[in-house]
Coordinates of C-alpha atoms in Angstrom, one line a residue:
Chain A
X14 CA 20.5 26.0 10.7
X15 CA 17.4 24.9 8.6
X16 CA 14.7 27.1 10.2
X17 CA 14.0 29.2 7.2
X18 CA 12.9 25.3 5.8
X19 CA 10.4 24.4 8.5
X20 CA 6.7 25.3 7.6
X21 CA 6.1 29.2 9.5
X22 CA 4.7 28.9 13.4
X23 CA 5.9 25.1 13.8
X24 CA 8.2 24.1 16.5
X25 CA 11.2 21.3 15.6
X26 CA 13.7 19.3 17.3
X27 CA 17.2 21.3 17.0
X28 CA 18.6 20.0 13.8
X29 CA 21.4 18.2 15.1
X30 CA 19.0 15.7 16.9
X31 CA 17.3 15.3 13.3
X32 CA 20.7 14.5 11.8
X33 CA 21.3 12.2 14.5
X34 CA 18.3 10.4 13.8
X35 CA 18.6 9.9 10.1
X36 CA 22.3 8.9 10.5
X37 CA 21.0 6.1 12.7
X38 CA 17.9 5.1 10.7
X39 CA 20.6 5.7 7.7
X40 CA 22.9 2.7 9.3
X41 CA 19.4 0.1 9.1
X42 CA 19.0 1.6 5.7
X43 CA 22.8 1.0 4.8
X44 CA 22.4 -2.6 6.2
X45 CA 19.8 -3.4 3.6
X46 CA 21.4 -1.5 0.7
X47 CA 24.4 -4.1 1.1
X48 CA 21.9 -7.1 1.6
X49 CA 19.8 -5.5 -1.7
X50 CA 23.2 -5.2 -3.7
X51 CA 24.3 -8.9 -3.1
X52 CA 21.4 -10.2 -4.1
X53 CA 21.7 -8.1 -7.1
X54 CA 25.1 -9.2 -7.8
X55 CA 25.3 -12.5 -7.0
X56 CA 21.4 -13.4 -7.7
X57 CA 18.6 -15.1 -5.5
X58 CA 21.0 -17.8 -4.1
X59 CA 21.1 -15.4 -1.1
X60 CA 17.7 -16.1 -0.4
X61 CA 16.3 -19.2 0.9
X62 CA 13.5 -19.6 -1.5
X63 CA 13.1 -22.8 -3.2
X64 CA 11.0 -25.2 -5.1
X65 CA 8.1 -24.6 -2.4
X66 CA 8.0 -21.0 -1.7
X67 CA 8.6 -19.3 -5.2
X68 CA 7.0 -16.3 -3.3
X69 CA 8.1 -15.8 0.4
X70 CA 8.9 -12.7 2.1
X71 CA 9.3 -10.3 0.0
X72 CA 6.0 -10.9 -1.4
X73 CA 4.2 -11.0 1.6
X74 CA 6.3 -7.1 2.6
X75 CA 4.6 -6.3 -1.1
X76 CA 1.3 -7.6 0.3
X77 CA 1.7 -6.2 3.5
X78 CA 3.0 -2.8 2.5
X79 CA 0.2 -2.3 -0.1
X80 CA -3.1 -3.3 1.9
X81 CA -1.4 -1.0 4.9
X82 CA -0.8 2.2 1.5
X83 CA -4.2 1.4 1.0
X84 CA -5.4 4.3 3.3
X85 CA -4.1 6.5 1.0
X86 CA -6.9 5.6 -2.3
X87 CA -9.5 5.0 0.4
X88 CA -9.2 8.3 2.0
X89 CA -8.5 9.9 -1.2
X90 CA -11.9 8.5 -2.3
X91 CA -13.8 9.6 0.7
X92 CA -12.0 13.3 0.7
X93 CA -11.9 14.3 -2.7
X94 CA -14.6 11.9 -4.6
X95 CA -17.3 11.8 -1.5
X96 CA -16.6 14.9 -0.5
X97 CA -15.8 14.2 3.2
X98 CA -13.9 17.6 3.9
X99 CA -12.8 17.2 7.0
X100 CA -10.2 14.5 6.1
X101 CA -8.4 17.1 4.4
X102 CA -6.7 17.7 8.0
X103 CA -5.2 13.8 7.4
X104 CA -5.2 13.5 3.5
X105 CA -1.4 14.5 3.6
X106 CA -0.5 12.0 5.9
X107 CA -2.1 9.1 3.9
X108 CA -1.0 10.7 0.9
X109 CA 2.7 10.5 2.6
X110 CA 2.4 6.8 3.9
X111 CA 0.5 5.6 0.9
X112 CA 3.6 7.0 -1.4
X113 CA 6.2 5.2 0.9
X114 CA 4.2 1.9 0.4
X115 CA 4.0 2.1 -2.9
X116 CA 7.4 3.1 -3.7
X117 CA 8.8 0.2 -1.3
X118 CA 6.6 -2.1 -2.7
X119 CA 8.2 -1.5 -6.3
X120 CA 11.5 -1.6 -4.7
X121 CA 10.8 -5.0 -3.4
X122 CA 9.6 -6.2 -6.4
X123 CA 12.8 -4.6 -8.2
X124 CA 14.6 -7.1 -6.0
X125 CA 12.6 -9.7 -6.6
X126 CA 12.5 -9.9 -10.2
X127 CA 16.3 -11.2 -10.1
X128 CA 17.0 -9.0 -13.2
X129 CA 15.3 -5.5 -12.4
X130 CA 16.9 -4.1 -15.9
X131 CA 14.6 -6.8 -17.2
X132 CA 11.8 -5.2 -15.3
X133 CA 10.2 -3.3 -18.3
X134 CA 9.3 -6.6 -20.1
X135 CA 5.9 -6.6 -18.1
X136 CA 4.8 -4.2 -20.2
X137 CA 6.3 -4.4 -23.1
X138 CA 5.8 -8.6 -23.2
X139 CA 2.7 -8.8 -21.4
X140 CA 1.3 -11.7 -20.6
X141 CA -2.7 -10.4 -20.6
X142 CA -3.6 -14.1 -19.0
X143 CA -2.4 -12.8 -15.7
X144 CA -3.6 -10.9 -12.5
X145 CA 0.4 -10.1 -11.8
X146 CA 0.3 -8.2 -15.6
X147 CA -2.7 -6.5 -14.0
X148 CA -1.2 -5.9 -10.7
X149 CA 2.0 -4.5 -12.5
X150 CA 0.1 -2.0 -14.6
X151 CA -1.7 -0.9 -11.9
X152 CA 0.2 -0.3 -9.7
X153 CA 3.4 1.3 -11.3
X154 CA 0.2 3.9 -12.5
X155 CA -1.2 4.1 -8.9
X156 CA 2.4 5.1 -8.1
X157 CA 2.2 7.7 -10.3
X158 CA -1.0 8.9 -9.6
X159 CA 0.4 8.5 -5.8
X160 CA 3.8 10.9 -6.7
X161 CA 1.4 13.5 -8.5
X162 CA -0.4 13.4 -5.2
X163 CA 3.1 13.9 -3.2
X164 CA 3.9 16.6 -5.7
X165 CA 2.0 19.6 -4.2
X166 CA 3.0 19.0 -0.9
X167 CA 7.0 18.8 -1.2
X168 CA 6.0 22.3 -3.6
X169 CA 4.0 23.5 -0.7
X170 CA 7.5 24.0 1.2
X171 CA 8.1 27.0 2.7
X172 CA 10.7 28.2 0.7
X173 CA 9.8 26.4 -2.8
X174 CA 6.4 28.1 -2.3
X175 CA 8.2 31.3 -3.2
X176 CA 8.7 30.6 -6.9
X177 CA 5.0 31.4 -8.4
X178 CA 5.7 29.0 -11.1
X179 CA 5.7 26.3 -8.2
X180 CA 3.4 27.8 -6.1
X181 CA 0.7 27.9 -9.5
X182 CA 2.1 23.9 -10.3
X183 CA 0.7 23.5 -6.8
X184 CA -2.7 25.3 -6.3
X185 CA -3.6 24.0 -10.0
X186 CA -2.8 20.3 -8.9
X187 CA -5.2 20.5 -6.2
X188 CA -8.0 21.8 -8.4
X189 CA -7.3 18.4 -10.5
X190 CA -6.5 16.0 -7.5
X191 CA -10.2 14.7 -8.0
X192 CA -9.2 13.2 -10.7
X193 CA -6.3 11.4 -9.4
X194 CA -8.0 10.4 -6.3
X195 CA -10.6 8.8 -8.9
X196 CA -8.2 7.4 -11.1
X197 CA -6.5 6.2 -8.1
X198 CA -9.3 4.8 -6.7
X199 CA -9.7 2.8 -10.1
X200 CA -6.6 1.4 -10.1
X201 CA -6.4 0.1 -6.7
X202 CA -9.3 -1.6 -6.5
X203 CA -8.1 -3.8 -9.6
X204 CA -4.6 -4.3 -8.2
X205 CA -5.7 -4.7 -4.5
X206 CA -8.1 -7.5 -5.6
X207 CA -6.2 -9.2 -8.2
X208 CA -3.7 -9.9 -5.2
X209 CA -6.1 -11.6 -3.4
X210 CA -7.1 -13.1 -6.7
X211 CA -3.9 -14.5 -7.4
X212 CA -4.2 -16.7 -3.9
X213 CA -8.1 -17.5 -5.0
X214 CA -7.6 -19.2 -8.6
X215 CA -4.6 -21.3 -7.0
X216 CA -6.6 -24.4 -8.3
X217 CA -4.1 -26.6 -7.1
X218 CA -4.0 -25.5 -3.8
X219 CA -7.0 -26.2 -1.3
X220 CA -5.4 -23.5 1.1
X221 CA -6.3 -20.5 -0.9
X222 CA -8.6 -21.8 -3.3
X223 CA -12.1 -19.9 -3.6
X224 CA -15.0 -20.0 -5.5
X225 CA -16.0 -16.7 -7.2
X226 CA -18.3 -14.6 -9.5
X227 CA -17.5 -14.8 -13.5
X228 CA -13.4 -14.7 -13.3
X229 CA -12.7 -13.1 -9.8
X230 CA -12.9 -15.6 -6.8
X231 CA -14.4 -13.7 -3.7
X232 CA -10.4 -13.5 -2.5
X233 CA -10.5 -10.7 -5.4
X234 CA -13.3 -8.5 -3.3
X235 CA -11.8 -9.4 -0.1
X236 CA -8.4 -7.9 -0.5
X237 CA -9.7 -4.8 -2.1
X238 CA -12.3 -4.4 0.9
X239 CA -9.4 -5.4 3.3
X240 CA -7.5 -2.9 2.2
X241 CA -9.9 -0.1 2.2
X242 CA -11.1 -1.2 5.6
X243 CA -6.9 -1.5 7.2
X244 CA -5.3 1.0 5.2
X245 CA -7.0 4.3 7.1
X246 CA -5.7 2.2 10.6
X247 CA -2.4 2.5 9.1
X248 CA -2.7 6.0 8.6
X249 CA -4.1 6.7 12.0
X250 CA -1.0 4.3 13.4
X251 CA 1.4 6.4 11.9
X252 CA 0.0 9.6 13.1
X253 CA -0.8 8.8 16.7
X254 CA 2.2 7.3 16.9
X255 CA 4.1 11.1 15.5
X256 CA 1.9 12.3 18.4
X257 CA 3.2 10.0 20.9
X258 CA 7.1 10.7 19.5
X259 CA 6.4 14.6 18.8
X260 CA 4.7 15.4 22.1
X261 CA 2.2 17.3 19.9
X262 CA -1.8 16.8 19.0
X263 CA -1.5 16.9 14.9
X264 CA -5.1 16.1 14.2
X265 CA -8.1 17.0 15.6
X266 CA -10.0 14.3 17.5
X267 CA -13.0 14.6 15.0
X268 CA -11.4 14.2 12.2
X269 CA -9.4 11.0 13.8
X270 CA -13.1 10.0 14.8
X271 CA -14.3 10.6 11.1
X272 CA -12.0 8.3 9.9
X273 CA -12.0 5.5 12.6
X274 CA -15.7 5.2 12.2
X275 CA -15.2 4.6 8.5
X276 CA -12.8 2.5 8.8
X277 CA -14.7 0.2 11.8
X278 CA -17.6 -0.3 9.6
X279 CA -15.8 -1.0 6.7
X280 CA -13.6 -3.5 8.7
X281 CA -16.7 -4.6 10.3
X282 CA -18.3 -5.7 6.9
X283 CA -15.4 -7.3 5.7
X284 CA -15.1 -9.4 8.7
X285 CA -18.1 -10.8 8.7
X286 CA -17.8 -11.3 4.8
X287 CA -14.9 -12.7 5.7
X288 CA -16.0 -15.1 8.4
X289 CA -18.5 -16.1 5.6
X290 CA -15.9 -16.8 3.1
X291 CA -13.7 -18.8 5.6
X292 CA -17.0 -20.7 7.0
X293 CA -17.8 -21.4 3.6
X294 CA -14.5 -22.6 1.9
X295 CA -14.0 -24.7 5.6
X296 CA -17.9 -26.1 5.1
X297 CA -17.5 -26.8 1.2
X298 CA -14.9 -26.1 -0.9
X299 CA -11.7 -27.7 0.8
X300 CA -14.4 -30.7 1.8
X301 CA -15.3 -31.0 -1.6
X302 CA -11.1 -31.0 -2.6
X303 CA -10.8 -34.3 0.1
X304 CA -9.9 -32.4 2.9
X305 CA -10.8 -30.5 6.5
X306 CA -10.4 -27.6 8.0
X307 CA -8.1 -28.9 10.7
X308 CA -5.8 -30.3 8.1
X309 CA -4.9 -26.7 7.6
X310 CA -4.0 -26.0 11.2
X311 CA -1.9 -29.4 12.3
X312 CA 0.7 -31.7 11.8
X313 CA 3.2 -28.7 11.4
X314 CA 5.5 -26.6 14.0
X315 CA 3.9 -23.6 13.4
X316 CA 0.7 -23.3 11.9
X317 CA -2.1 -24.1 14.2
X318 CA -5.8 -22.9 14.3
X319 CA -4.5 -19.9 16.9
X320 CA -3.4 -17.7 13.4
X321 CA -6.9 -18.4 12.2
X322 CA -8.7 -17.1 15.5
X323 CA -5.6 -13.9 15.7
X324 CA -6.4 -12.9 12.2
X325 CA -10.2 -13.1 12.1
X326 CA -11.0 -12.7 15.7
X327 CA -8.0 -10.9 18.1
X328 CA -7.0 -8.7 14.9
X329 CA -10.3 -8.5 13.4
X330 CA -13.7 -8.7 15.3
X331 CA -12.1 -7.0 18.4
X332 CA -10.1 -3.7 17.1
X333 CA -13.7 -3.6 14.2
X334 CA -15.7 -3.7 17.5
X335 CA -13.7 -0.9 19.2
X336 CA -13.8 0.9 16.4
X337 CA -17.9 1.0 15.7
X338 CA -18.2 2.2 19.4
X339 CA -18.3 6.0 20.2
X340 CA -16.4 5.6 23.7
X341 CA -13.7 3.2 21.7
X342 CA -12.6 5.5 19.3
X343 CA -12.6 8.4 21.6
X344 CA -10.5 7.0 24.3
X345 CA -7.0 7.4 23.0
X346 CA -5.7 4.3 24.4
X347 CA -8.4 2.1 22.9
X348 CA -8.3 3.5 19.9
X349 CA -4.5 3.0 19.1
X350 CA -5.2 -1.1 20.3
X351 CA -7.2 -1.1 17.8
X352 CA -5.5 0.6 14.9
X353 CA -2.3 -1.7 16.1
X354 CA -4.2 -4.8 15.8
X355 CA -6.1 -3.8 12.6
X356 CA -2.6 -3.7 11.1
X357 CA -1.3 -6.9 12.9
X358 CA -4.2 -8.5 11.2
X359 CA -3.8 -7.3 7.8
X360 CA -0.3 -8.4 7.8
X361 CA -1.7 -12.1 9.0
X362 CA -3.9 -12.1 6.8
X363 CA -1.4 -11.7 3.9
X364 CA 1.1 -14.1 5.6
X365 CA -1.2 -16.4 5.3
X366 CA -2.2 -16.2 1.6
X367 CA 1.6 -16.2 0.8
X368 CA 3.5 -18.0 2.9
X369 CA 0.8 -20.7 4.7
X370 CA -0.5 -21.7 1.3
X371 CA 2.8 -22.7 0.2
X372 CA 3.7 -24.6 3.5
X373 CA 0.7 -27.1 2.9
X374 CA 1.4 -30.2 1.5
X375 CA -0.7 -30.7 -1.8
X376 CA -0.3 -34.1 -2.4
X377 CA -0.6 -37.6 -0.3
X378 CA 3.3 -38.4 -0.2
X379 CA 4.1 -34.4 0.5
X380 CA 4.8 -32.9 4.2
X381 CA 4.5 -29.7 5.5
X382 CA 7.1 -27.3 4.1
X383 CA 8.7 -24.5 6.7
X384 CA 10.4 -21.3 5.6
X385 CA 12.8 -19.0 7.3
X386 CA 14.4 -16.3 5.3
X387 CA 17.9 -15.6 4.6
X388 CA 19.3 -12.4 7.1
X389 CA 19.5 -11.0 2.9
X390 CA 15.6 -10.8 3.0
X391 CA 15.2 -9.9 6.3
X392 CA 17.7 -7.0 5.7
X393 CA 16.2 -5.9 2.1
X394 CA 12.4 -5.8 4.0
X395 CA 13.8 -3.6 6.4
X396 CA 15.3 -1.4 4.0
X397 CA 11.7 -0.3 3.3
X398 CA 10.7 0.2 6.3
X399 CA 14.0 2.5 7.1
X400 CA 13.8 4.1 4.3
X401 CA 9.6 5.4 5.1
X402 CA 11.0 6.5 9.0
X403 CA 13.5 8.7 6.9
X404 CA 10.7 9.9 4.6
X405 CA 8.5 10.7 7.3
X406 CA 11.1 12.7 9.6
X407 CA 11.9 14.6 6.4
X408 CA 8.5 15.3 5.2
X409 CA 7.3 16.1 8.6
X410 CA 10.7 18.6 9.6
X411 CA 10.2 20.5 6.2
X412 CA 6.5 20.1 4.9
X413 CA 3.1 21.3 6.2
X414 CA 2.1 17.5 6.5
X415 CA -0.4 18.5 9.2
X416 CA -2.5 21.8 8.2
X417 CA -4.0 21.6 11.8
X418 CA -0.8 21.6 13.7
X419 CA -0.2 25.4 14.2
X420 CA -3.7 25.9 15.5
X421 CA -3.8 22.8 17.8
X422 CA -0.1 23.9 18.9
X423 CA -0.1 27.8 19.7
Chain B
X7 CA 3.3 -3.5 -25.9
X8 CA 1.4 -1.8 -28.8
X9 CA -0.6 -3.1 -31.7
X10 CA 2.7 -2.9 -33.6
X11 CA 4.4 -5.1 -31.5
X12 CA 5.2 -8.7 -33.1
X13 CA 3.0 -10.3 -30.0
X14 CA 0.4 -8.6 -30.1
X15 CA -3.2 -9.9 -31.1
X16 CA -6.2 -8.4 -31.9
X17 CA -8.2 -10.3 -29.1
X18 CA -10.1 -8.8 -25.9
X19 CA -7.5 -9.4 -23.5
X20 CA -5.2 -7.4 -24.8
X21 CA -7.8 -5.2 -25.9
X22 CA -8.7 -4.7 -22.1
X23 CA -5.6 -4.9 -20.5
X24 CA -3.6 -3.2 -22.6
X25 CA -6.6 -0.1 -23.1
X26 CA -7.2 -0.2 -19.3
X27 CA -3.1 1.3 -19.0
X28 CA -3.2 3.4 -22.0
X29 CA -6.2 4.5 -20.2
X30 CA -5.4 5.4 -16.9
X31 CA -2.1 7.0 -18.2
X32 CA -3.7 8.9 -21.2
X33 CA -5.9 10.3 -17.7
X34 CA -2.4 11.2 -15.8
X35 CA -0.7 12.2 -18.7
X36 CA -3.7 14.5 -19.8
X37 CA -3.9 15.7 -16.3
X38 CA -0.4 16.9 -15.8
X39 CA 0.2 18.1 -19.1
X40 CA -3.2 20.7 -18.0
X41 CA -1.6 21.7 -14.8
X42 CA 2.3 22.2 -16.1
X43 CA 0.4 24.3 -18.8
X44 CA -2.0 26.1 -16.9
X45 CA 0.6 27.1 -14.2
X46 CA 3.3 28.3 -17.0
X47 CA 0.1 30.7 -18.2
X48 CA -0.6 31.6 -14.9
X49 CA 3.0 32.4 -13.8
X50 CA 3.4 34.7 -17.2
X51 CA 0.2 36.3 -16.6
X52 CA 2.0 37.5 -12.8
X53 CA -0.1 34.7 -10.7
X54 CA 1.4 33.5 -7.7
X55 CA 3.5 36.0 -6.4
X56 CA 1.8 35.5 -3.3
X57 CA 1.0 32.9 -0.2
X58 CA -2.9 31.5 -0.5

């Protein structure tokens, strides 16, 4: 029905089962629409934030959604900036994921505003004293920079490809993409750290608190390297796991191997910079504030020491470990452990900055403050997340997302 | 916001915040308008008729 859409000498699931599928991942989508359209309506009473937790989950999804995009500035740096040409096989694919981040993450925050018709006043009021204007700027640009990116490849379909104005549009974008991946690169690294920043010049809480260079406090470097280091593991997630759903090898193993060893030795420097920082803020700062490290980690249902040791050791150490070894990254098995936890640990480690450092009690007479979400928020974090499985089944049916598939599939 | 706005003043954050956007979308902006022109010359001169 659609086979004059599909890249040439690619097989594809008959197109009923791919209607199938998007009707069904279109129902989860349709369940978050409604949630995202009360809360629209009727306003944030259908969450449960409070007083306490003036961010909760939405802003740890924008956390969590951006470090995991974050594949797509690093290998963009490394491909187009470095000039590491074999990730051109897998540029696509973070190019894909890093676009569906970033446009969820805006969605998110289009919900969390309250008033998104208010939404422009960040720019046009801004308030230069803070890392969110900064975050804002950069990255409604990065998700421009991220869409001129996408362009090329939605113009690279089979049948758009026809028109030589298109075709030009997209062999001239690639001469430029440079550029963009610079620019890119540019912007995340200020928006990516001044989320961690944010958490770091929390003065008032001892949870987050850091110490720093000039203005940034070292939670500024660490998100940024955190991303860089988690982001490709996303990328590789999302493309072992087409593999696994497909039936098909997409990528060559030395290209997945490229990438896996830059991203184990990035992760592995940021662990142990981040081991320093925690060792460090444990050993003096939160001392120096009146309290311990295991006043953190007790007294509450829910957070105890074990979500220190899963983010820096289980979700950290191990899958960096894996990664840095030759016989890790090329045993298939391994290597997807360790991209799985590497994301698990990303996301922990931006729970944490959100959520744990509101739980904490900051004063003597305070207790520890829990936080479930409303089914609202649940719902309007999975619309996301539904809406990238449709944007992924699309792009892959109908764009050459993988340039090695029709060789590595004869 | 631009220096003709009411709030602004002439200090160095909004000097750096506000020139690091114009910026980074002078550099998209520039960069597009190139390629949208470059490819309407190129499609009048007859490029592109065929697959890379």
């Amino acid at each position: 029905m659609d086979s004059a859409l599909i890249p040439e000498g690619v097989k594809r699931c008959s197109f009923g089962k791919f209607a199938l599928g998007i009707i069904i991942v279109g129902g989860v989508l349709l369940w978050g629409v409604y949630a995202m359209l009360l809360v629209w309506l009727k306003g944030l009473n259908q969450t449960n934030m409070n007083d306490f937790y003036g961010f909760a989950l939405w802003i740890w999804a924008d956390l969590g959604v951006i470090a995991l995009g974050g594949g797509a500035f690093f290998t963009g740096l490394l491909r187009y900036v470095i000039g590491k040409d074999e990730l051109k096989n897998i540029i696509n694919c973070a190019v894909l994921i890093g676009f569906i981040c970033y446009s969820s993450a805006l969605l998110i925050l289009a919900i969390d505003i309250g008033q998104p018709l208010r939404g422009w006043f960040i720019f046009w009021h801004a308030n230069v004293h803070s890392m969110l204007t900064e975050v804002a700027f950069c990255l409604s640009c990065y998700f421009a920079v991220l869409t001129i990116e996408y362009i090329p490849l939605i113009l690279e379909n089979r049948q758009l490809n026809k028109v030589p104005f298109f075709h030009n549009l997209a062999h001239n974008m690639h001469e430029v993409m440079a550029i963009f991946a610079a620019t890119g690169a540019f912007l995340s690294f200020f928006h990516q750290g001044s989320l961690g920043g944010v958490a770091g010049v929390l003065y008032g809480r001892p949870f987050a608190v850091r110490e720093g260079i000039f203005i940034w406090p070292w939670t500024f470097f660490l998100f940024t390297w955190s991303a860089a280091a988690y982001g490709p593991c996303f990328t590789l997630f999302v493309t072992r796991l087409m593999e696994k759903i497909t039936g098909k090898k997409l990528v060559k193993q030395n290209v997945i191997n490229l990438l896996a060893k830059i991203s184990g030795w990035t992760m592995g420097t940021y662990i142990i910079a981040k081991i320093i920082d925690t060792w460090y803020w444990a050993a003096a700062t939160a001392p120096a504030l009146g309290l311990n490290l295991i006043d953190f980690y007790s007294n509450n249902p829910f957070y105890g020491i074990w979500i220190l040791i899963a983010e820096i050791v289980v979700c950290g150490v191990i899958p960096a470990a894996i990664l840095l070894t030759p016989k890790g990254r090329s045993n298939s098995t391994l290597l997807f452990t360790a991209v799985s936890l590497a994301c698990i640990g990303v996301l922990i480690n931006r729970w944490v900055m959100v959520l744990q450092v509101m739980a904490v009690p900051v004063m003597t007479f305070e207790n520890w403050v829990m936080y479930i979400p409303s089914w609202q928020e649940v719902a309007t974090t999975i619309l996301p997340v539904a809406y990238g499985v449709i944007l992924v089944m699309i792009s892959f049916r109908y764009l050459p997302i993988f340039p090695q598939e029709r060789e590595l599939n004869p | 916001m631009f220096p003709f706005s009411f709030e602004w003043i002439w200090d160095v954050g909004h000097m750096v915040f506000m020139g690091g956007l114009w910026y980074a979308l002078t550099i998209i902006g520039l960069g597009m308008t190139y390629c949208i022109l470059k490819s309407v010359i190129d499609t009048m001169q007859g490029k592109g008729g065929h697959h890379h």
